[in-house]
Short mmCIF file of C-alpha atoms in Angstrom, two decimals:
data_model
loop_
_atom_site.label_atom_id
_atom_site.label_comp_id
_atom_site.label_asym_id
_atom_site.label_seq_id
_atom_site.Cartn_x
_atom_site.Cartn_y
_atom_site.Cartn_z
CA MET A 207 122.50 41.94 134.11
CA GLU A 208 122.83 39.16 136.49
CA GLU A 209 126.44 39.11 138.81
CA SER A 210 126.87 34.56 139.35
CA SER A 211 128.62 32.73 141.85
CA GLN A 212 132.14 32.70 140.47
CA GLY A 213 131.87 36.36 139.82
CA SER A 214 131.44 36.93 136.21
CA PHE A 215 128.72 38.47 135.29
CA VAL A 216 125.36 37.04 132.48
CA ALA A 217 123.09 39.38 130.54
CA THR A 218 120.56 37.99 129.83
CA ILE A 219 117.83 39.91 127.23
CA ASN A 220 114.49 41.74 129.09
CA GLU A 221 111.13 40.16 126.81
CA GLU A 222 110.19 44.02 126.69
CA TYR A 223 112.39 45.46 123.56
CA GLU A 224 111.32 42.85 121.79
CA THR A 225 108.52 44.42 119.54
CA ILE A 226 106.51 44.41 116.56
CA CYS A 227 106.88 46.56 113.23
CA TRP A 228 103.27 47.66 112.74
CA GLY A 229 104.22 48.94 109.10
CA CYS A 230 105.78 45.05 108.12
CA GLY A 231 105.05 43.02 110.73
CA LEU A 232 108.06 41.90 111.84
CA ASN A 233 109.81 41.82 115.02
CA LEU A 234 112.15 44.05 115.79
CA VAL A 235 115.04 43.41 118.50
CA LEU A 236 115.97 47.40 119.67
CA PRO A 237 118.59 47.48 121.96
CA SER A 238 117.30 49.35 124.24
CA TYR A 239 113.28 50.48 125.99
CA ALA A 240 112.39 53.42 122.28
CA PRO A 241 109.46 55.11 122.85
CA VAL A 242 109.68 55.44 118.70
CA PHE A 243 111.72 53.79 116.57
CA LYS A 244 111.55 53.70 113.38
CA CYS A 245 111.57 49.92 111.19
CA GLY A 246 114.99 49.44 109.49
CA TRP A 247 112.93 46.90 106.56
CA CYS A 248 109.89 49.41 105.27
CA GLY A 249 111.22 52.75 107.73
CA ALA A 250 107.94 53.12 109.67
CA ILE A 251 108.17 54.79 112.67
CA THR A 252 106.59 53.28 115.92
CA ASN A 253 105.39 55.25 119.10
CA GLN A 254 104.80 53.05 120.97
CA ASN A 255 102.80 55.47 124.32
CA PRO A 256 100.49 57.38 121.14
CA VAL A 257 99.01 59.98 122.26
CA ARG A 258 95.30 59.00 121.94
CA VAL A 259 93.29 63.39 122.22
CA GLU A 260 89.86 62.54 124.08
CA THR A 261 87.07 63.57 121.12
CA ARG A 262 84.15 64.35 123.50
CA ASN A 263 83.38 67.26 122.05
CA PHE A 264 83.61 66.51 118.56
CA GLY A 265 79.83 66.85 118.39
CA LEU A 266 79.50 70.12 119.72
CA ARG A 267 82.91 71.06 116.81
CA ARG A 268 80.37 69.67 114.64
CA PHE A 269 77.12 72.36 115.30
CA ARG A 270 80.11 75.48 115.04
CA ASP A 271 81.52 74.55 112.49
CA ARG A 272 77.27 74.10 110.50
CA CYS A 273 76.94 77.68 112.45
CA PHE A 274 79.45 79.00 110.38
CA VAL A 275 78.71 78.09 107.92
CA VAL A 276 74.99 79.48 107.23
CA ILE A 277 76.81 82.19 109.05
CA LEU A 278 78.91 83.16 105.71
CA ALA A 279 75.91 81.97 103.85
CA VAL A 280 73.65 84.12 105.17
CA PHE A 281 75.77 87.12 104.94
CA MET A 282 77.13 86.99 101.29
CA LEU A 283 72.48 86.79 100.09
CA PHE A 284 72.09 89.45 102.54
CA VAL A 285 75.02 91.78 99.74
CA ILE A 286 74.66 89.56 97.09
CA CYS A 287 70.00 91.05 97.53
CA GLY A 288 70.58 94.02 99.61
CA GLY A 289 72.95 95.63 96.61
CA ILE A 290 70.78 94.32 94.35
CA TRP A 291 67.85 96.27 96.49
CA ALA A 292 69.89 99.63 97.86
CA ALA A 293 72.16 100.08 94.27
CA PHE A 294 70.85 98.70 91.20
CA PRO A 295 67.88 100.87 90.92
CA VAL A 296 70.01 103.78 91.34
CA MET A 297 72.70 101.88 88.67
CA PHE A 298 69.35 102.05 85.64
CA SER A 299 68.15 105.45 86.64
CA ILE A 300 71.86 106.57 85.49
CA SER A 301 71.56 104.93 81.88
CA LEU A 302 70.52 102.53 80.77
CA ALA A 303 73.72 100.19 79.63
CA CYS A 304 75.48 101.05 83.57
CA GLY A 305 72.69 99.21 84.75
CA ILE A 306 73.48 96.51 82.60
CA PHE A 307 77.00 96.36 82.19
CA HIS A 308 76.81 96.18 86.52
CA SER A 309 73.90 93.73 86.42
CA VAL A 310 76.27 90.88 84.81
CA THR A 311 78.80 92.22 86.18
CA ALA A 312 77.28 91.71 89.94
CA VAL A 313 75.23 88.56 88.80
CA SER A 314 79.36 86.61 87.71
CA LEU A 315 80.79 87.39 90.81
CA ALA A 316 78.00 86.24 92.78
CA ILE A 317 77.90 83.11 90.39
CA SER A 318 81.70 82.34 91.27
CA THR A 319 81.91 83.61 95.01
CA LEU A 320 79.07 81.35 95.29
CA SER A 321 79.83 78.25 93.49
CA THR A 322 83.57 78.33 94.51
CA PHE A 323 81.69 78.42 98.00
CA ILE A 324 79.95 75.42 97.46
CA LEU A 325 82.89 73.90 96.47
CA VAL A 326 85.62 73.67 98.83
CA ALA A 327 82.33 73.97 101.79
CA PHE A 328 81.85 69.84 101.19
CA LYS A 329 84.16 68.35 98.18
CA CYS A 330 87.31 66.43 99.85
CA ALA A 331 89.53 67.86 101.73
CA GLY A 332 91.86 65.08 100.49
CA LYS A 333 91.94 61.67 101.64
CA PRO A 334 94.96 59.56 101.23
CA ILE A 335 95.09 56.82 99.40
CA ASP A 336 95.13 53.41 100.73
CA ILE A 337 98.65 50.96 100.88
CA VAL A 338 99.57 47.48 102.04
CA TYR A 339 100.74 47.18 105.26
CA GLY A 340 101.18 45.18 108.37
CA THR A 341 102.91 42.02 106.11
CA HIS A 342 106.83 41.46 105.10
CA PRO A 343 105.67 40.27 102.10
CA GLY A 344 103.35 42.67 101.50
CA VAL A 345 105.22 45.25 102.28
CA GLY A 346 108.79 46.32 100.58
CA SER A 347 111.39 47.22 101.00
CA GLY A 348 110.98 51.73 102.84
CA ALA A 349 107.47 50.96 100.29
CA LEU A 350 106.80 53.15 104.24
CA ASN A 351 109.27 55.08 104.98
CA ASN A 352 108.11 57.90 107.92
CA TYR A 353 105.26 56.40 107.87
CA THR A 354 102.83 57.19 111.15
CA PHE A 355 100.97 54.82 112.00
CA CYS A 356 96.87 57.35 113.52
CA PRO A 357 95.37 55.45 116.31
CA HIS A 358 92.36 57.42 115.49
CA CYS A 359 91.78 56.12 112.17
CA SER A 360 93.83 53.05 112.48
CA LYS A 361 95.07 53.55 109.37
CA PRO A 362 98.86 54.47 108.48
CA LYS A 363 99.61 58.43 107.97
CA SER A 364 101.84 59.81 105.55
CA PRO A 365 104.40 62.49 106.33
CA ARG A 366 102.31 65.16 104.25
CA THR A 367 98.91 63.26 105.50
CA HIS A 368 97.25 65.45 109.32
CA HIS A 369 94.58 64.43 111.52
CA CYS A 370 91.59 66.68 112.13
CA ARG A 371 89.74 66.00 115.49
CA THR A 372 86.69 68.62 114.08
CA CYS A 373 86.43 66.36 110.76
CA GLY A 374 87.15 62.88 112.40
CA MET A 375 89.47 61.77 109.02
CA CYS A 376 93.31 61.86 108.37
CA VAL A 377 93.45 64.87 105.69
CA LEU A 378 95.86 64.37 102.67
CA ASP A 379 98.37 67.89 102.11
CA MET A 380 96.22 69.49 105.39
CA ASP A 381 96.49 73.33 105.38
CA HIS A 382 94.38 74.40 108.39
CA HIS A 383 90.44 73.44 109.75
CA CYS A 384 88.77 76.32 108.38
CA PRO A 385 85.50 76.85 111.12
CA PHE A 386 83.68 79.94 108.22
CA ILE A 387 83.62 76.49 105.57
CA GLY A 388 83.24 73.55 107.69
CA ASN A 389 85.56 71.56 106.53
CA CYS A 390 88.94 71.05 106.32
CA VAL A 391 91.52 72.54 103.99
CA GLY A 392 93.92 69.89 101.68
CA ALA A 393 94.80 69.41 98.64
CA GLY A 394 91.42 68.05 97.24
CA ASN A 395 90.39 71.26 97.91
CA HIS A 396 93.15 74.28 98.36
CA LYS A 397 92.56 75.02 94.49
CA ASN A 398 89.07 76.11 95.39
CA PHE A 399 89.92 77.65 98.71
CA ILE A 400 92.22 79.86 97.14
CA ALA A 401 88.96 80.42 94.42
CA PHE A 402 86.52 81.21 96.59
CA LEU A 403 89.27 83.73 98.58
CA ILE A 404 89.97 85.07 95.08
CA SER A 405 86.03 85.08 94.36
CA ALA A 406 84.82 86.43 97.74
CA VAL A 407 88.22 89.41 98.45
CA ILE A 408 86.79 90.68 94.42
CA SER A 409 83.35 90.74 95.29
CA THR A 410 83.61 92.35 98.28
CA ILE A 411 85.53 95.16 97.07
CA TYR A 412 83.29 95.44 94.28
CA ALA A 413 80.01 95.79 96.57
CA SER A 414 82.33 98.89 98.75
CA VAL A 415 83.27 100.25 95.55
CA MET A 416 79.55 100.81 94.23
CA CYS A 417 78.20 101.49 98.19
CA VAL A 418 80.48 104.05 97.87
CA TYR A 419 79.19 105.50 94.09
CA THR A 420 74.73 105.04 95.43
CA LEU A 421 75.58 106.91 97.84
CA ILE A 422 77.05 110.62 95.68
CA HIS A 423 74.27 109.81 93.63
CA ILE A 424 71.36 109.37 95.92
CA LEU A 425 72.52 111.98 98.56
CA PRO A 426 71.53 115.67 98.30
CA PRO A 427 73.13 118.22 97.45
CA LEU A 428 74.47 120.66 100.40
CA GLU A 429 72.31 123.16 101.65
CA ASN A 430 75.35 125.49 101.97
CA GLN A 431 77.67 124.87 99.82
CA ALA A 432 78.82 127.67 99.15
CA ALA A 433 80.48 127.92 103.05
CA TYR A 434 82.71 124.35 102.25
CA ALA A 435 83.88 125.44 99.01
CA SER A 436 85.11 128.69 101.04
CA ASP A 437 86.36 125.67 103.39
CA ILE A 438 87.97 123.95 100.98
CA ALA A 439 89.93 126.48 98.74
CA HIS A 440 91.63 128.13 102.36
CA ALA A 441 92.65 124.07 102.86
CA ASN A 442 96.06 125.16 103.94
CA SER A 443 94.64 127.29 107.27
CA LEU A 444 92.10 123.96 106.92
CA SER A 445 93.55 121.01 107.74
CA VAL A 446 92.11 118.39 105.67
CA LEU A 447 90.59 116.18 107.95
CA GLY A 448 88.50 119.29 109.14
CA VAL A 449 87.23 119.63 105.92
CA VAL A 450 86.06 115.76 105.17
CA LYS A 451 84.93 116.45 109.11
CA ASN A 452 82.57 119.52 108.46
CA ILE A 453 81.01 117.57 105.44
CA MET A 454 80.36 114.85 106.39
CA LEU A 455 78.31 116.73 108.99
CA ALA A 456 76.49 118.38 106.86
CA TYR A 457 75.30 114.46 105.23
CA ILE A 458 74.46 113.63 108.15
CA ALA A 459 72.73 116.50 109.06
CA ASN A 460 70.70 115.67 106.12
CA ALA A 461 67.13 114.46 106.74
CA LEU A 462 66.71 112.51 104.01
CA PHE A 463 70.47 110.87 104.44
CA PHE A 464 68.68 108.21 107.26
CA SER A 465 65.87 106.44 104.44
CA VAL A 466 66.17 103.09 104.50
CA ARG A 467 67.92 102.69 101.21
CA GLY A 468 71.75 104.62 102.86
CA LEU A 469 71.47 102.61 106.12
CA VAL A 470 71.53 99.81 104.02
CA LEU A 471 74.70 100.80 101.50
CA VAL A 472 75.95 102.11 104.74
CA TYR A 473 76.20 98.78 106.44
CA LEU A 474 77.31 97.01 103.20
CA PHE A 475 79.69 99.00 103.09
CA VAL A 476 81.33 99.13 105.79
CA ALA A 477 81.04 95.28 105.85
CA SER A 478 82.18 94.51 102.86
CA PHE A 479 85.22 96.72 102.78
CA SER A 480 85.92 95.38 106.33
CA VAL A 481 85.29 91.45 105.09
CA ALA A 482 88.24 93.09 102.35
CA ILE A 483 90.72 93.49 104.45
CA GLY A 484 90.74 90.35 105.99
CA LEU A 485 90.71 88.14 103.39
CA SER A 486 92.75 90.33 101.17
CA ILE A 487 95.42 89.56 104.38
CA LEU A 488 94.29 85.50 104.60
CA LEU A 489 95.06 85.26 100.77
CA TRP A 490 98.16 86.65 100.54
CA GLN A 491 99.32 84.03 103.25
CA GLN A 492 97.93 81.97 101.40
CA LEU A 493 99.69 82.38 98.55
CA SER A 494 103.28 83.49 100.57
CA TYR A 495 103.03 79.82 101.43
CA ILE A 496 102.23 78.33 98.55
CA TYR A 497 105.04 80.25 97.11
CA GLU A 498 107.78 78.92 99.44
CA GLY A 499 106.17 75.51 99.06
CA LYS A 500 104.13 75.46 102.61
CA THR A 501 100.82 74.75 103.74
CA TYR A 502 100.38 76.38 107.37
CA LEU A 503 101.17 73.42 109.68
CA SER A 504 103.53 72.25 107.60
CA HIS A 505 104.95 75.79 108.32
CA LEU A 506 104.54 75.78 111.87
CA SER A 507 106.38 72.40 111.78
CA SER A 508 109.34 73.91 110.32
CA GLN A 509 109.79 76.94 112.91
CA GLY A 510 112.54 76.97 114.37
CA SER A 511 114.74 74.02 112.77
CA GLU A 512 117.36 75.45 109.38
CA GLU A 513 116.06 74.27 106.94
CA ASP A 514 114.56 75.92 103.99
CA GLY A 515 112.02 75.58 101.38
CA GLU A 516 112.73 76.86 98.18
CA LYS A 517 111.25 79.99 97.87
CA SER A 518 109.62 79.84 94.16
CA CYS A 519 107.09 81.26 91.26
CA GLY A 520 107.31 77.68 90.03
CA ASN A 521 105.16 76.85 93.26
CA LEU A 522 102.63 78.53 92.12
CA LEU A 523 102.60 78.37 88.20
CA THR A 524 102.34 74.02 90.00
CA PHE A 525 100.25 74.32 92.24
CA PHE A 526 97.41 76.03 89.66
CA GLY A 527 99.08 73.05 86.66
CA CYS A 528 100.04 76.68 84.50
CA PRO A 529 101.81 75.00 82.13
CA LEU A 530 106.03 73.72 83.04
CA LEU A 531 107.79 75.46 80.77
CA ILE A 532 107.16 78.73 82.69
CA GLU A 533 109.22 78.18 85.73
CA ARG A 534 112.56 78.30 83.47
CA TYR A 535 112.15 81.56 83.37
CA LEU A 536 110.84 82.78 86.39
CA PRO A 537 113.92 83.42 89.73
CA THR A 538 114.69 81.19 92.11
CA VAL A 539 115.37 82.45 95.53
CA ARG A 540 117.16 79.95 96.81
CA ASN A 541 119.05 80.20 94.14
CA LEU A 542 119.62 83.57 93.94
CA ARG A 543 120.47 83.46 97.99
CA LYS A 544 123.37 80.85 97.25
CA ARG A 545 124.49 83.21 94.60
CA HIS A 546 124.16 86.15 96.45
CA LYS A 547 126.55 83.88 99.80
CA THR A 548 129.60 83.21 97.73
#
């Protein structure tokens, strides 16, 4: 606003408030400067001050992911090969049927875990759909509603798409970037990731049980069984932990326990059981987000807001591709809450 000689005010238009929408290419005149605005025609969201995060350590992060993938692959091969070497001779010594049964089970779980791991590690996590932008005749009304522009990929980015700095690309329905598979988890491989977790949890639990079962058969009998039987008989006066401690000390005192086969079985049990606990927690977390109709990133962005997704078993059925007719027989938590309030 400028004051003239007669005392009146003359309004002037500042050119910096005129901008172009990246989505449809139309010239927009804003009433005031706005760093972020939404086009009234195509619905695209423009950020005039985008923050471009430095990617100087891109090569280092990719190298870290490759190392994690190699470590995980070596660990799985060690569990498979070590379990076959340490446990299966004992299984076949028990009975031929027992050995065949456990061999078929172990090979099936190994093939399932390794195949799902390869799929989730090397399959595209989810490439966004190419969409026309930048020209008014080609972009219809609301065609880019709530779309943003990715400064890294120089492409439109839908609300369900996130840019991964480690992979250097935008991922549709991105859940998170997992360094242990060296890949993102998104719309393209989310099912494979859940299948890998399920297979890995079952395999590690099976390996833990087999290690304990094999150790029981290869450990020699206790030399002083009468003394420990007396301890167990007087369990009312002795604590259960004390009895277990005495039995463990007796086995450790036996020199045969420290054979190579026994040490490998003990290590396999500790490693498999620990991994099974961690993967079970991760699997439960993933299924909880799917049940809520969210991903991990959308869960983080929705924290602190009143918007709550519809929690339904139908979300799990839709995710795994089950028939939608089953959904009508399953309860919906959101509807149950509304009924309770009324």
